[in-house]
PDB file of C-alpha atoms in Angstrom:
ATOM      1  CA  MET A   1       0.000   0.000   0.000  1.00  0.00           C
ATOM      2  CA  GLU A   2       2.848   2.378   0.878  1.00  0.00           C
ATOM      3  CA  LYS A   3       4.508   1.653  -2.451  1.00  0.00           C
ATOM      4  CA  ALA A   4       1.289   2.300  -4.295  1.00  0.00           C
ATOM      5  CA  ALA A   5       0.876   5.576  -2.468  1.00  0.00           C
ATOM      6  CA  GLY A   6       4.458   6.504  -3.309  1.00  0.00           C
ATOM      7  CA  VAL A   7       3.890   5.662  -6.937  1.00  0.00           C
ATOM      8  CA  GLY A   8       0.753   7.781  -6.901  1.00  0.00           C
ATOM      9  CA  THR A   9       2.610  10.711  -5.429  1.00  0.00           C
ATOM     10  CA  GLY A  10       5.377  10.279  -7.971  1.00  0.00           C
ATOM     11  CA  LEU A  11       2.841  10.211 -10.777  1.00  0.00           C
ATOM     12  CA  ASP A  12       1.175  13.335  -9.393  1.00  0.00           C
ATOM     13  CA  LYS A  13       4.512  15.145  -9.330  1.00  0.00           C
ATOM     14  CA  GLY A  14       5.312  13.892 -12.803  1.00  0.00           C
ATOM     15  CA  VAL A  15       1.997  15.144 -14.148  1.00  0.00           C
ATOM     16  CA  GLY A  16       2.551  18.458 -12.354  1.00  0.00           C
ATOM     17  CA  THR A  17       5.988  18.787 -13.883  1.00  0.00           C
ATOM     18  CA  LEU A  18       4.608  18.087 -17.356  1.00  0.00           C
ATOM     19  CA  ARG A  19       1.902  20.720 -16.843  1.00  0.00           C
ATOM     20  CA  ILE A  20       4.518  23.239 -15.675  1.00  0.00           C
ATOM     21  CA  SER A  21       6.669  22.524 -18.733  1.00  0.00           C
ATOM     22  CA  SER A  22       3.670  23.001 -20.989  1.00  0.00           C
ATOM     23  CA  LEU A  23       2.733  26.283 -19.316  1.00  0.00           C
ATOM     24  CA  VAL A  24       6.255  27.694 -19.337  1.00  0.00           C
ATOM     25  CA  ALA A  25       6.616  26.746 -22.987  1.00  0.00           C
ATOM     26  CA  GLY A  26       3.714  29.108 -23.634  1.00  0.00           C
ATOM     27  CA  ARG A  27       1.473  26.535 -25.305  1.00  0.00           C
ATOM     28  CA  THR A  28      -1.680  28.099 -23.961  1.00  0.00           C
ATOM     29  CA  ASN A  29      -3.325  31.517 -23.988  1.00  0.00           C
ATOM     30  CA  SER A  30      -1.616  33.875 -21.491  1.00  0.00           C
ATOM     31  CA  SER A  31      -4.829  34.508 -19.536  1.00  0.00           C
ATOM     32  CA  LEU A  32      -5.574  30.787 -19.304  1.00  0.00           C
ATOM     33  CA  THR A  33      -1.951  30.144 -18.378  1.00  0.00           C
ATOM     34  CA  ALA A  34      -2.162  32.371 -15.310  1.00  0.00           C
ATOM     35  CA  LEU A  35      -5.465  30.795 -14.303  1.00  0.00           C
ATOM     36  CA  ASP A  36      -4.010  27.303 -14.694  1.00  0.00           C
ATOM     37  CA  MET A  37      -0.973  28.301 -12.687  1.00  0.00           C
ATOM     38  CA  TRP A  38      -3.207  29.694  -9.932  1.00  0.00           C
ATOM     39  CA  ASP A  39      -5.205  26.479  -9.811  1.00  0.00           C
ATOM     40  CA  MET A  40      -2.058  24.355  -9.695  1.00  0.00           C
ATOM     41  CA  MET A  41      -0.614  26.333  -6.770  1.00  0.00           C
ATOM     42  CA  ILE A  42      -3.704  25.511  -4.749  1.00  0.00           C
ATOM     43  CA  SER A  43      -3.766  21.804  -5.582  1.00  0.00           C
ATOM     44  CA  THR A  44      -0.139  20.681  -6.073  1.00  0.00           C
ATOM     45  CA  PRO A  45       2.145  19.100  -3.429  1.00  0.00           C
ATOM     46  CA  ARG A  46       4.098  21.514  -1.207  1.00  0.00           C
ATOM     47  CA  PRO A  47       7.534  21.074  -2.909  1.00  0.00           C
ATOM     48  CA  LEU A  48       6.121  22.359  -6.181  1.00  0.00           C
ATOM     49  CA  LYS A  49       4.473  25.431  -4.700  1.00  0.00           C
ATOM     50  CA  LYS A  50       7.721  27.350  -4.268  1.00  0.00           C
ATOM     51  CA  ILE A  51       8.540  26.846  -7.948  1.00  0.00           C
ATOM     52  CA  LEU A  52       5.023  27.721  -9.020  1.00  0.00           C
ATOM     53  CA  LYS A  53       4.963  30.941  -7.017  1.00  0.00           C
ATOM     54  CA  GLY A  54       8.031  32.148  -8.890  1.00  0.00           C
ATOM     55  CA  LEU A  55       6.543  31.169 -12.221  1.00  0.00           C
ATOM     56  CA  CYS A  56       3.244  32.802 -11.390  1.00  0.00           C
ATOM     57  CA  LYS A  57       5.055  36.028 -10.467  1.00  0.00           C
ATOM     58  CA  ARG A  58       6.696  35.970 -13.892  1.00  0.00           C
ATOM     59  CA  LEU A  59       3.348  35.471 -15.602  1.00  0.00           C
ATOM     60  CA  LEU A  60       1.650  38.193 -13.573  1.00  0.00           C
ATOM     61  CA  VAL A  61       4.415  40.798 -13.646  1.00  0.00           C
ATOM     62  CA  ILE A  62       6.604  40.325 -16.707  1.00  0.00           C
ATOM     63  CA  ASP A  63       3.731  39.355 -18.947  1.00  0.00           C
ATOM     64  CA  SER A  64       1.389  41.877 -17.250  1.00  0.00           C
ATOM     65  CA  VAL A  65      -1.288  39.243 -16.813  1.00  0.00           C
ATOM     66  CA  PHE A  66      -3.796  39.348 -13.987  1.00  0.00           C
ATOM     67  CA  PRO A  67      -6.922  37.742 -15.492  1.00  0.00           C
ATOM     68  CA  GLU A  68     -10.391  38.871 -14.580  1.00  0.00           C
ATOM     69  CA  GLY A  69     -11.106  35.183 -13.959  1.00  0.00           C
ATOM     70  CA  ILE A  70      -8.837  35.271 -10.916  1.00  0.00           C
ATOM     71  CA  ILE A  71     -10.732  38.277  -9.561  1.00  0.00           C
ATOM     72  CA  SER A  72     -14.125  36.670 -10.140  1.00  0.00           C
ATOM     73  CA  GLY A  73     -12.867  33.427  -8.616  1.00  0.00           C
ATOM     74  CA  SER A  74     -11.760  35.290  -5.502  1.00  0.00           C
ATOM     75  CA  GLU A  75     -15.368  36.272  -4.885  1.00  0.00           C
ATOM     76  CA  ARG A  76     -16.062  32.669  -3.868  1.00  0.00           C
ATOM     77  CA  PRO A  77     -15.462  32.081  -0.118  1.00  0.00           C
ATOM     78  CA  ASP A  78     -13.951  28.625  -0.723  1.00  0.00           C
ATOM     79  CA  MET A  79     -11.484  29.959  -3.296  1.00  0.00           C
ATOM     80  CA  ALA A  80     -10.611  32.986  -1.163  1.00  0.00           C
ATOM     81  CA  ARG A  81      -9.531  30.738   1.690  1.00  0.00           C
ATOM     82  CA  LYS A  82      -7.543  28.417  -0.558  1.00  0.00           C
ATOM     83  CA  ILE A  83      -5.366  31.193  -1.959  1.00  0.00           C
ATOM     84  CA  GLN A  84      -4.304  32.735   1.364  1.00  0.00           C
ATOM     85  CA  SER A  85      -0.742  31.475   0.947  1.00  0.00           C
ATOM     86  CA  LEU A  86      -0.411  33.390  -2.322  1.00  0.00           C
ATOM     87  CA  LEU A  87      -1.499  36.778  -0.975  1.00  0.00           C
ATOM     88  CA  PRO A  88       2.041  38.018  -0.116  1.00  0.00           C
ATOM     89  CA  GLN A  89       3.058  37.528  -3.756  1.00  0.00           C
ATOM     90  CA  VAL A  90       0.030  39.499  -4.923  1.00  0.00           C
ATOM     91  CA  VAL A  91       0.768  42.355  -2.474  1.00  0.00           C
ATOM     92  CA  GLY A  92       4.177  42.683  -4.118  1.00  0.00           C
ATOM     93  CA  LEU A  93       2.539  43.459  -7.460  1.00  0.00           C
ATOM     94  CA  LEU A  94       1.555  46.890  -6.094  1.00  0.00           C
ATOM     95  CA  ASP A  95       5.232  47.875  -6.358  1.00  0.00           C
ATOM     96  CA  TYR A  96       5.041  47.854 -10.151  1.00  0.00           C
ATOM     97  CA  SER A  97       4.044  50.896 -12.188  1.00  0.00           C
ATOM     98  CA  ASN A  98       1.379  49.193 -14.308  1.00  0.00           C
ATOM     99  CA  THR A  99      -1.835  51.049 -13.423  1.00  0.00           C
ATOM    100  CA  GLU A 100      -4.147  48.354 -14.763  1.00  0.00           C
ATOM    101  CA  MET A 101      -2.272  45.723 -12.763  1.00  0.00           C
ATOM    102  CA  LYS A 102      -2.677  47.766  -9.575  1.00  0.00           C
ATOM    103  CA  ARG A 103      -6.377  48.242 -10.269  1.00  0.00           C
ATOM    104  CA  LYS A 104      -6.904  44.502 -10.603  1.00  0.00           C
ATOM    105  CA  VAL A 105      -4.824  43.756  -7.504  1.00  0.00           C
ATOM    106  CA  LEU A 106      -6.804  46.207  -5.348  1.00  0.00           C
ATOM    107  CA  THR A 107     -10.088  44.835  -6.694  1.00  0.00           C
ATOM    108  CA  PHE A 108      -8.812  41.337  -5.933  1.00  0.00           C
ATOM    109  CA  PHE A 109      -7.995  42.228  -2.329  1.00  0.00           C
ATOM    110  CA  CYS A 110     -11.318  43.964  -1.776  1.00  0.00           C
ATOM    111  CA  SER A 111     -12.950  40.704  -2.819  1.00  0.00           C
ATOM    112  CA  VAL A 112     -10.699  38.153  -1.087  1.00  0.00           C
ATOM    113  CA  MET A 113     -10.343  39.829   2.290  1.00  0.00           C
ATOM    114  CA  GLY A 114     -14.080  40.069   2.718  1.00  0.00           C
ATOM    115  CA  HIS A 115     -14.134  36.274   3.034  1.00  0.00           C
ATOM    116  CA  LEU A 116     -11.254  35.912   5.500  1.00  0.00           C
ATOM    117  CA  LYS A 117     -11.415  35.961   9.278  1.00  0.00           C
ATOM    118  CA  ARG A 118      -9.478  38.701  11.054  1.00  0.00           C
ATOM    119  CA  GLU A 119      -6.640  36.431  12.098  1.00  0.00           C
ATOM    120  CA  GLU A 120      -6.428  34.960   8.599  1.00  0.00           C
ATOM    121  CA  ALA A 121      -6.245  38.382   6.988  1.00  0.00           C
ATOM    122  CA  ARG A 122      -3.949  40.034   9.528  1.00  0.00           C
ATOM    123  CA  PRO A 123      -0.559  39.131   7.918  1.00  0.00           C
ATOM    124  CA  THR A 124      -1.696  40.447   4.545  1.00  0.00           C
ATOM    125  CA  VAL A 125      -3.198  43.584   6.069  1.00  0.00           C
ATOM    126  CA  GLU A 126       0.124  44.359   7.740  1.00  0.00           C
ATOM    127  CA  GLN A 127       1.829  44.067   4.342  1.00  0.00           C
ATOM    128  CA  LEU A 128      -0.799  46.252   2.694  1.00  0.00           C
ATOM    129  CA  GLU A 129      -0.431  49.112   5.173  1.00  0.00           C
ATOM    130  CA  GLU A 130       2.538  50.788   3.554  1.00  0.00           C
ATOM    131  CA  LYS A 131       1.267  50.100   0.034  1.00  0.00           C
ATOM    132  CA  LEU A 132      -2.107  51.813   0.410  1.00  0.00           C
ATOM    133  CA  LEU A 133      -1.234  55.296   1.655  1.00  0.00           C
ATOM    134  CA  PRO A 134       0.863  56.312  -1.414  1.00  0.00           C
ATOM    135  CA  LEU A 135      -1.992  55.182  -3.657  1.00  0.00           C
ATOM    136  CA  PHE A 136      -4.282  57.789  -2.081  1.00  0.00           C
ATOM    137  CA  ASP A 137      -2.370  60.284  -4.261  1.00  0.00           C
ATOM    138  CA  ASP A 138      -2.014  58.185  -7.417  1.00  0.00           C
ATOM    139  CA  GLU A 139      -2.599  59.849 -10.790  1.00  0.00           C
ATOM    140  CA  SER A 140      -5.430  57.399 -11.491  1.00  0.00           C
ATOM    141  CA  SER A 141      -8.669  58.438  -9.798  1.00  0.00           C
ATOM    142  CA  GLU A 142      -9.790  54.805  -9.833  1.00  0.00           C
ATOM    143  CA  LEU A 143      -6.705  53.726  -7.889  1.00  0.00           C
ATOM    144  CA  ARG A 144      -7.219  56.573  -5.416  1.00  0.00           C
ATOM    145  CA  GLU A 145     -10.799  55.503  -4.848  1.00  0.00           C
ATOM    146  CA  LEU A 146     -10.017  51.770  -4.577  1.00  0.00           C
ATOM    147  CA  SER A 147      -7.118  52.265  -2.149  1.00  0.00           C
ATOM    148  CA  ILE A 148      -9.171  54.558   0.094  1.00  0.00           C
ATOM    149  CA  CYS A 149     -12.100  52.145   0.045  1.00  0.00           C
ATOM    150  CA  LEU A 150      -9.814  49.236   0.918  1.00  0.00           C
ATOM    151  CA  PHE A 151      -8.358  51.288   3.773  1.00  0.00           C
ATOM    152  CA  ARG A 152     -11.838  51.982   5.117  1.00  0.00           C
ATOM    153  CA  GLU A 153     -13.584  48.695   4.543  1.00  0.00           C
ATOM    154  CA  ARG A 154     -10.807  46.198   5.173  1.00  0.00           C
ATOM    155  CA  VAL A 155      -7.777  47.557   7.001  1.00  0.00           C
ATOM    156  CA  GLN A 156      -9.622  49.323   9.784  1.00  0.00           C
ATOM    157  CA  SER A 157     -12.050  46.471  10.418  1.00  0.00           C
ATOM    158  CA  VAL A 158      -9.366  43.787  10.375  1.00  0.00           C
ATOM    159  CA  MET A 159      -6.927  45.681  12.594  1.00  0.00           C
ATOM    160  CA  VAL A 160      -9.449  46.864  15.180  1.00  0.00           C
ATOM    161  CA  HIS A 161      -8.162  44.262  17.667  1.00  0.00           C
ATOM    162  CA  ASP A 162      -4.778  46.014  17.749  1.00  0.00           C
ATOM    163  CA  LYS A 163      -5.990  49.482  18.647  1.00  0.00           C
ATOM    164  CA  LYS A 164      -2.649  51.097  19.486  1.00  0.00           C
ATOM    165  CA  ARG A 165      -1.102  50.042  16.186  1.00  0.00           C
ATOM    166  CA  THR A 166      -4.246  50.875  14.254  1.00  0.00           C
ATOM    167  CA  LYS A 167      -4.543  54.367  15.710  1.00  0.00           C
ATOM    168  CA  SER A 168      -0.972  55.192  14.746  1.00  0.00           C
ATOM    169  CA  TYR A 169      -1.650  54.065  11.178  1.00  0.00           C
ATOM    170  CA  VAL A 170      -4.948  55.919  10.947  1.00  0.00           C
ATOM    171  CA  HIS A 171      -3.361  59.141  12.244  1.00  0.00           C
ATOM    172  CA  ARG A 172      -0.904  59.003   9.327  1.00  0.00           C
ATOM    173  CA  ALA A 173      -3.809  58.738   6.901  1.00  0.00           C
ATOM    174  CA  LEU A 174      -5.827  61.667   8.270  1.00  0.00           C
ATOM    175  CA  LEU A 175      -4.179  64.492   6.324  1.00  0.00           C
ATOM    176  CA  PRO A 176      -4.109  62.710   2.927  1.00  0.00           C
ATOM    177  CA  LEU A 177      -7.800  61.854   3.409  1.00  0.00           C
ATOM    178  CA  PHE A 178      -8.532  65.454   4.376  1.00  0.00           C
ATOM    179  CA  PHE A 179      -6.937  66.746   1.187  1.00  0.00           C
ATOM    180  CA  ARG A 180      -8.823  64.172  -0.897  1.00  0.00           C
ATOM    181  CA  LEU A 181     -12.073  65.785   0.246  1.00  0.00           C
ATOM    182  CA  SER A 182     -11.152  68.424  -2.358  1.00  0.00           C
ATOM    183  CA  ASP A 183     -10.534  65.875  -5.107  1.00  0.00           C
ATOM    184  CA  GLN A 184     -12.164  66.745  -8.430  1.00  0.00           C
ATOM    185  CA  SER A 185     -13.396  63.162  -8.668  1.00  0.00           C
ATOM    186  CA  ASN A 186     -16.670  62.950  -6.765  1.00  0.00           C
ATOM    187  CA  ASN A 187     -16.113  59.235  -6.160  1.00  0.00           C
ATOM    188  CA  VAL A 188     -12.724  59.864  -4.559  1.00  0.00           C
ATOM    189  CA  ALA A 189     -14.063  62.720  -2.423  1.00  0.00           C
ATOM    190  CA  LYS A 190     -16.951  60.525  -1.278  1.00  0.00           C
ATOM    191  CA  ALA A 191     -14.592  57.643  -0.442  1.00  0.00           C
ATOM    192  CA  ALA A 192     -12.399  60.053   1.566  1.00  0.00           C
ATOM    193  CA  ARG A 193     -15.417  61.310   3.544  1.00  0.00           C
ATOM    194  CA  GLU A 194     -16.462  57.771   4.387  1.00  0.00           C
ATOM    195  CA  ALA A 195     -12.910  56.834   5.367  1.00  0.00           C
ATOM    196  CA  LEU A 196     -12.640  59.885   7.635  1.00  0.00           C
ATOM    197  CA  LEU A 197     -15.930  58.917   9.275  1.00  0.00           C
ATOM    198  CA  GLY A 198     -14.517  55.461   9.919  1.00  0.00           C
ATOM    199  CA  ALA A 199     -11.349  56.999  11.342  1.00  0.00           C
ATOM    200  CA  ALA A 200     -13.393  59.285  13.617  1.00  0.00           C
ATOM    201  CA  GLU A 201     -15.315  56.270  14.915  1.00  0.00           C
ATOM    202  CA  LEU A 202     -12.138  54.320  15.578  1.00  0.00           C
ATOM    203  CA  LEU A 203     -10.446  57.265  17.303  1.00  0.00           C
ATOM    204  CA  LYS A 204     -13.647  58.159  19.199  1.00  0.00           C
ATOM    205  CA  TRP A 205     -13.333  61.690  17.840  1.00  0.00           C
ATOM    206  CA  LYS A 206     -16.846  63.153  18.035  1.00  0.00           C
ATOM    207  CA  GLN A 207     -15.985  66.603  16.659  1.00  0.00           C
ATOM    208  CA  LEU A 208     -14.327  65.153  13.566  1.00  0.00           C
ATOM    209  CA  ARG A 209     -17.294  62.862  12.961  1.00  0.00           C
ATOM    210  CA  HIS A 210     -19.675  65.833  13.207  1.00  0.00           C
ATOM    211  CA  LEU A 211     -17.604  68.040  10.900  1.00  0.00           C
ATOM    212  CA  VAL A 212     -17.308  65.304   8.263  1.00  0.00           C
ATOM    213  CA  ARG A 213     -21.012  64.512   8.388  1.00  0.00           C
ATOM    214  CA  THR A 214     -21.942  68.183   8.035  1.00  0.00           C
ATOM    215  CA  GLN A 215     -19.261  68.639   5.341  1.00  0.00           C
ATOM    216  CA  GLN A 216     -17.551  71.563   7.103  1.00  0.00           C
ATOM    217  CA  THR A 217     -14.353  70.930   5.193  1.00  0.00           C
ATOM    218  CA  TRP A 218     -12.335  73.972   6.260  1.00  0.00           C
ATOM    219  CA  ARG A 219     -13.121  73.337   9.948  1.00  0.00           C
ATOM    220  CA  ILE A 220     -11.839  69.757   9.631  1.00  0.00           C
ATOM    221  CA  GLY A 221      -8.391  71.198   8.954  1.00  0.00           C
ATOM    222  CA  GLU A 222      -8.635  73.324  12.095  1.00  0.00           C
ATOM    223  CA  SER A 223      -9.775  70.314  14.098  1.00  0.00           C
ATOM    224  CA  LEU A 224      -6.848  68.199  12.905  1.00  0.00           C
ATOM    225  CA  LEU A 225      -4.415  70.842  14.148  1.00  0.00           C
ATOM    226  CA  GLU A 226      -6.204  71.485  17.430  1.00  0.00           C
ATOM    227  CA  GLN A 227      -6.395  67.786  18.267  1.00  0.00           C
ATOM    228  CA  ASN A 228      -2.814  67.053  17.180  1.00  0.00           C
ATOM    229  CA  ARG A 229      -0.764  70.117  18.174  1.00  0.00           C
ATOM    230  CA  SER A 230       2.356  68.004  18.616  1.00  0.00           C
ATOM    231  CA  ARG A 231       2.071  66.822  15.013  1.00  0.00           C
ATOM    232  CA  ALA A 232       1.934  70.304  13.429  1.00  0.00           C
ATOM    233  CA  GLN A 233       5.453  70.006  12.000  1.00  0.00           C
ATOM    234  CA  GLU A 234       4.672  66.568  10.618  1.00  0.00           C
ATOM    235  CA  PHE A 235       1.473  67.891   9.042  1.00  0.00           C
ATOM    236  CA  LEU A 236       3.403  70.717   7.410  1.00  0.00           C
ATOM    237  CA  SER A 237       5.896  68.275   5.912  1.00  0.00           C
ATOM    238  CA  GLN A 238       3.044  66.080   4.691  1.00  0.00           C
ATOM    239  CA  SER A 239       1.330  69.078   3.098  1.00  0.00           C
ATOM    240  CA  LEU A 240       4.217  70.367   0.985  1.00  0.00           C
ATOM    241  CA  PRO A 241       4.022  67.710  -1.791  1.00  0.00           C
ATOM    242  CA  TYR A 242       0.372  68.647  -2.383  1.00  0.00           C
ATOM    243  CA  LEU A 243       1.515  72.071  -3.548  1.00  0.00           C
ATOM    244  CA  ARG A 244       2.693  70.259  -6.698  1.00  0.00           C
ATOM    245  CA  ASP A 245      -0.483  68.228  -7.202  1.00  0.00           C
ATOM    246  CA  ALA A 246      -1.923  68.174 -10.723  1.00  0.00           C
ATOM    247  CA  GLN A 247      -5.320  69.320  -9.409  1.00  0.00           C
ATOM    248  CA  ALA A 248      -5.681  73.017  -8.650  1.00  0.00           C
ATOM    249  CA  SER A 249      -8.226  72.204  -5.931  1.00  0.00           C
ATOM    250  CA  LEU A 250      -5.574  70.161  -4.088  1.00  0.00           C
ATOM    251  CA  ARG A 251      -2.948  72.883  -4.468  1.00  0.00           C
ATOM    252  CA  GLU A 252      -5.407  75.379  -3.029  1.00  0.00           C
ATOM    253  CA  ALA A 253      -6.340  73.055  -0.160  1.00  0.00           C
ATOM    254  CA  ALA A 254      -2.678  72.546   0.708  1.00  0.00           C
ATOM    255  CA  MET A 255      -1.962  76.297   0.752  1.00  0.00           C
ATOM    256  CA  ARG A 256      -4.896  77.053   3.016  1.00  0.00           C
ATOM    257  CA  PHE A 257      -3.926  74.301   5.428  1.00  0.00           C
ATOM    258  CA  ILE A 258      -0.263  75.336   5.409  1.00  0.00           C
ATOM    259  CA  GLY A 259      -1.237  78.941   6.162  1.00  0.00           C
ATOM    260  CA  LEU A 260      -3.126  77.723   9.206  1.00  0.00           C
ATOM    261  CA  ALA A 261      -0.550  75.162  10.346  1.00  0.00           C
ATOM    262  CA  ALA A 262       2.313  77.662  10.053  1.00  0.00           C
ATOM    263  CA  ARG A 263       0.799  80.060  12.565  1.00  0.00           C
ATOM    264  CA  PRO A 264       2.754  78.593  15.536  1.00  0.00           C
ATOM    265  CA  LEU A 265       5.964  78.982  13.517  1.00  0.00           C
ATOM    266  CA  ARG A 266       5.326  82.717  13.244  1.00  0.00           C
ATOM    267  CA  ASP A 267       4.569  82.924  16.943  1.00  0.00           C
ATOM    268  CA  ARG A 268       7.901  81.252  17.722  1.00  0.00           C
ATOM    269  CA  ARG A 269       9.643  83.063  14.846  1.00  0.00           C
ATOM    270  CA  GLU A 270      11.111  79.895  13.375  1.00  0.00           C
ATOM    271  CA  GLU A 271      12.540  81.709  10.398  1.00  0.00           C
ATOM    272  CA  GLU A 272      14.319  78.751   8.800  1.00  0.00           C
ATOM    273  CA  LYS A 273      11.165  76.630   8.581  1.00  0.00           C
ATOM    274  CA  LEU A 274       9.101  79.589   7.400  1.00  0.00           C
ATOM    275  CA  ALA A 275      11.672  80.287   4.683  1.00  0.00           C
ATOM    276  CA  GLU A 276      11.395  76.665   3.530  1.00  0.00           C
ATOM    277  CA  ILE A 277       7.617  76.958   3.286  1.00  0.00           C
ATOM    278  CA  CYS A 278       7.774  80.265   1.434  1.00  0.00           C
ATOM    279  CA  SER A 279      10.270  78.766  -0.996  1.00  0.00           C
ATOM    280  CA  ALA A 280       7.793  75.953  -1.723  1.00  0.00           C
ATOM    281  CA  LEU A 281       4.964  78.455  -2.220  1.00  0.00           C
ATOM    282  CA  ARG A 282       6.703  80.858  -4.615  1.00  0.00           C
ATOM    283  CA  PRO A 283       6.429  78.675  -7.766  1.00  0.00           C
ATOM    284  CA  LEU A 284       2.656  78.804  -7.302  1.00  0.00           C
ATOM    285  CA  GLU A 285       2.732  82.557  -7.815  1.00  0.00           C
ATOM    286  CA  LYS A 286       3.106  81.638 -11.502  1.00  0.00           C
ATOM    287  CA  ASP A 287       0.402  78.950 -11.430  1.00  0.00           C
ATOM    288  CA  SER A 288      -1.914  78.542 -14.437  1.00  0.00           C
ATOM    289  CA  LYS A 289      -4.932  79.239 -12.202  1.00  0.00           C
ATOM    290  CA  SER A 290      -5.437  82.852 -11.137  1.00  0.00           C
ATOM    291  CA  PHE A 291      -6.992  81.992  -7.759  1.00  0.00           C
ATOM    292  CA  VAL A 292      -4.003  79.777  -6.946  1.00  0.00           C
ATOM    293  CA  ARG A 293      -1.561  82.572  -7.917  1.00  0.00           C
ATOM    294  CA  SER A 294      -3.420  85.050  -5.753  1.00  0.00           C
ATOM    295  CA  LEU A 295      -3.588  82.767  -2.727  1.00  0.00           C
ATOM    296  CA  ALA A 296       0.093  81.832  -3.070  1.00  0.00           C
ATOM    297  CA  ALA A 297       1.152  85.481  -3.143  1.00  0.00           C
ATOM    298  CA  GLN A 298      -1.032  86.345  -0.162  1.00  0.00           C
ATOM    299  CA  THR A 299       0.197  83.400   1.916  1.00  0.00           C
ATOM    300  CA  THR A 300       3.843  84.080   1.090  1.00  0.00           C
ATOM    301  CA  VAL A 301       3.565  87.752   2.097  1.00  0.00           C
ATOM    302  CA  ILE A 302       1.965  86.874   5.439  1.00  0.00           C
ATOM    303  CA  LEU A 303       4.466  84.154   6.282  1.00  0.00           C
ATOM    304  CA  SER A 304       7.412  86.282   5.167  1.00  0.00           C
ATOM    305  CA  SER A 305       6.500  89.209   7.374  1.00  0.00           C
ATOM    306  CA  ALA A 306       9.379  89.805   9.778  1.00  0.00           C
ATOM    307  CA  ARG A 307       7.321  91.520  12.438  1.00  0.00           C
ATOM    308  CA  GLU A 308       4.221  90.144  14.152  1.00  0.00           C
ATOM    309  CA  GLN A 309       1.213  92.324  13.432  1.00  0.00           C
ATOM    310  CA  PRO A 310      -2.102  92.215  15.321  1.00  0.00           C
ATOM    311  CA  ARG A 311      -4.021  91.418  12.192  1.00  0.00           C
ATOM    312  CA  SER A 312      -1.677  88.652  10.993  1.00  0.00           C
ATOM    313  CA  ARG A 313      -3.381  85.931  12.980  1.00  0.00           C
ATOM    314  CA  TRP A 314      -6.733  86.888  11.543  1.00  0.00           C
ATOM    315  CA  ALA A 315      -5.222  86.891   8.075  1.00  0.00           C
ATOM    316  CA  LEU A 316      -3.816  83.401   8.549  1.00  0.00           C
ATOM    317  CA  GLN A 317      -7.153  82.162   9.851  1.00  0.00           C
ATOM    318  CA  ALA A 318      -8.844  83.618   6.775  1.00  0.00           C
ATOM    319  CA  LEU A 319      -6.509  81.573   4.583  1.00  0.00           C
ATOM    320  CA  CYS A 320      -7.979  78.351   5.939  1.00  0.00           C
ATOM    321  CA  CYS A 321     -11.483  79.343   4.824  1.00  0.00           C
ATOM    322  CA  TRP A 322     -12.494  77.138   1.886  1.00  0.00           C
ATOM    323  CA  HIS A 323     -14.895  79.576   0.283  1.00  0.00           C
ATOM    324  CA  ARG A 324     -13.281  82.040  -2.113  1.00  0.00           C
TER     325      ARG A 324
END
């Protein structure tokens, strides 16, 4: 009986090897090849899985193949659980610049992780953390929306058991989400609002929840600074890249927030930091949008003022107002 079992195992490996050879030789359609490879990784003996993972990565990355069939298959609870071991390889695909690939990967994760228990999903969620935040600012509005939705619907719910770690992560996402409220894509702006509501719930931040629900956008910026005074410098550093955003609405949002966040710097007369901010603002004085040019000039003049004036604080507060 043992010999028969050994022969069976040997035959299984032999058949697997033949299938691998056929797939690598490119004898099938590329989309079907990736699907076959996916199926084999789930069903083949353990020694073959390491080889297959490498081959699958080649098919998915080099050949830019991530079939819709894999995404639709991941919607099945039984399939979602079977492919857990492959999730780290799929997370790695977000490092590549192919926008369509990233779209499919995010869609895939939104589907798969909905079928996994918290403990099952936790390792993948921890890998996804650092991948999602940069995608909030991707050039593709679809990627921005998908990454924000995945942050809200999956990451926060899965990581709720580790509150200290989760809160730290969510705090880092607050400012990017705040700026995305001004996104020209209504879908992205809506996703950002919903994500901020989720963050407010997690952080037990009643004022933020109220301001988001009542869509008092400019007051959300004030609230972020009031609640996180020790993070003002970090917020300023986070804001500067948005001055170069392709959307004028984001450039405007960043300037208004920076004008408000820089107020303590004026009070303490931190000239070096103020000079850095003014230097970042000056290119916007030649912006293609007149309202951006005007706001940049006004903000630069106020921040560059060498002497504190009674009306300066009121001027800086006016800069945070979102209604021109």
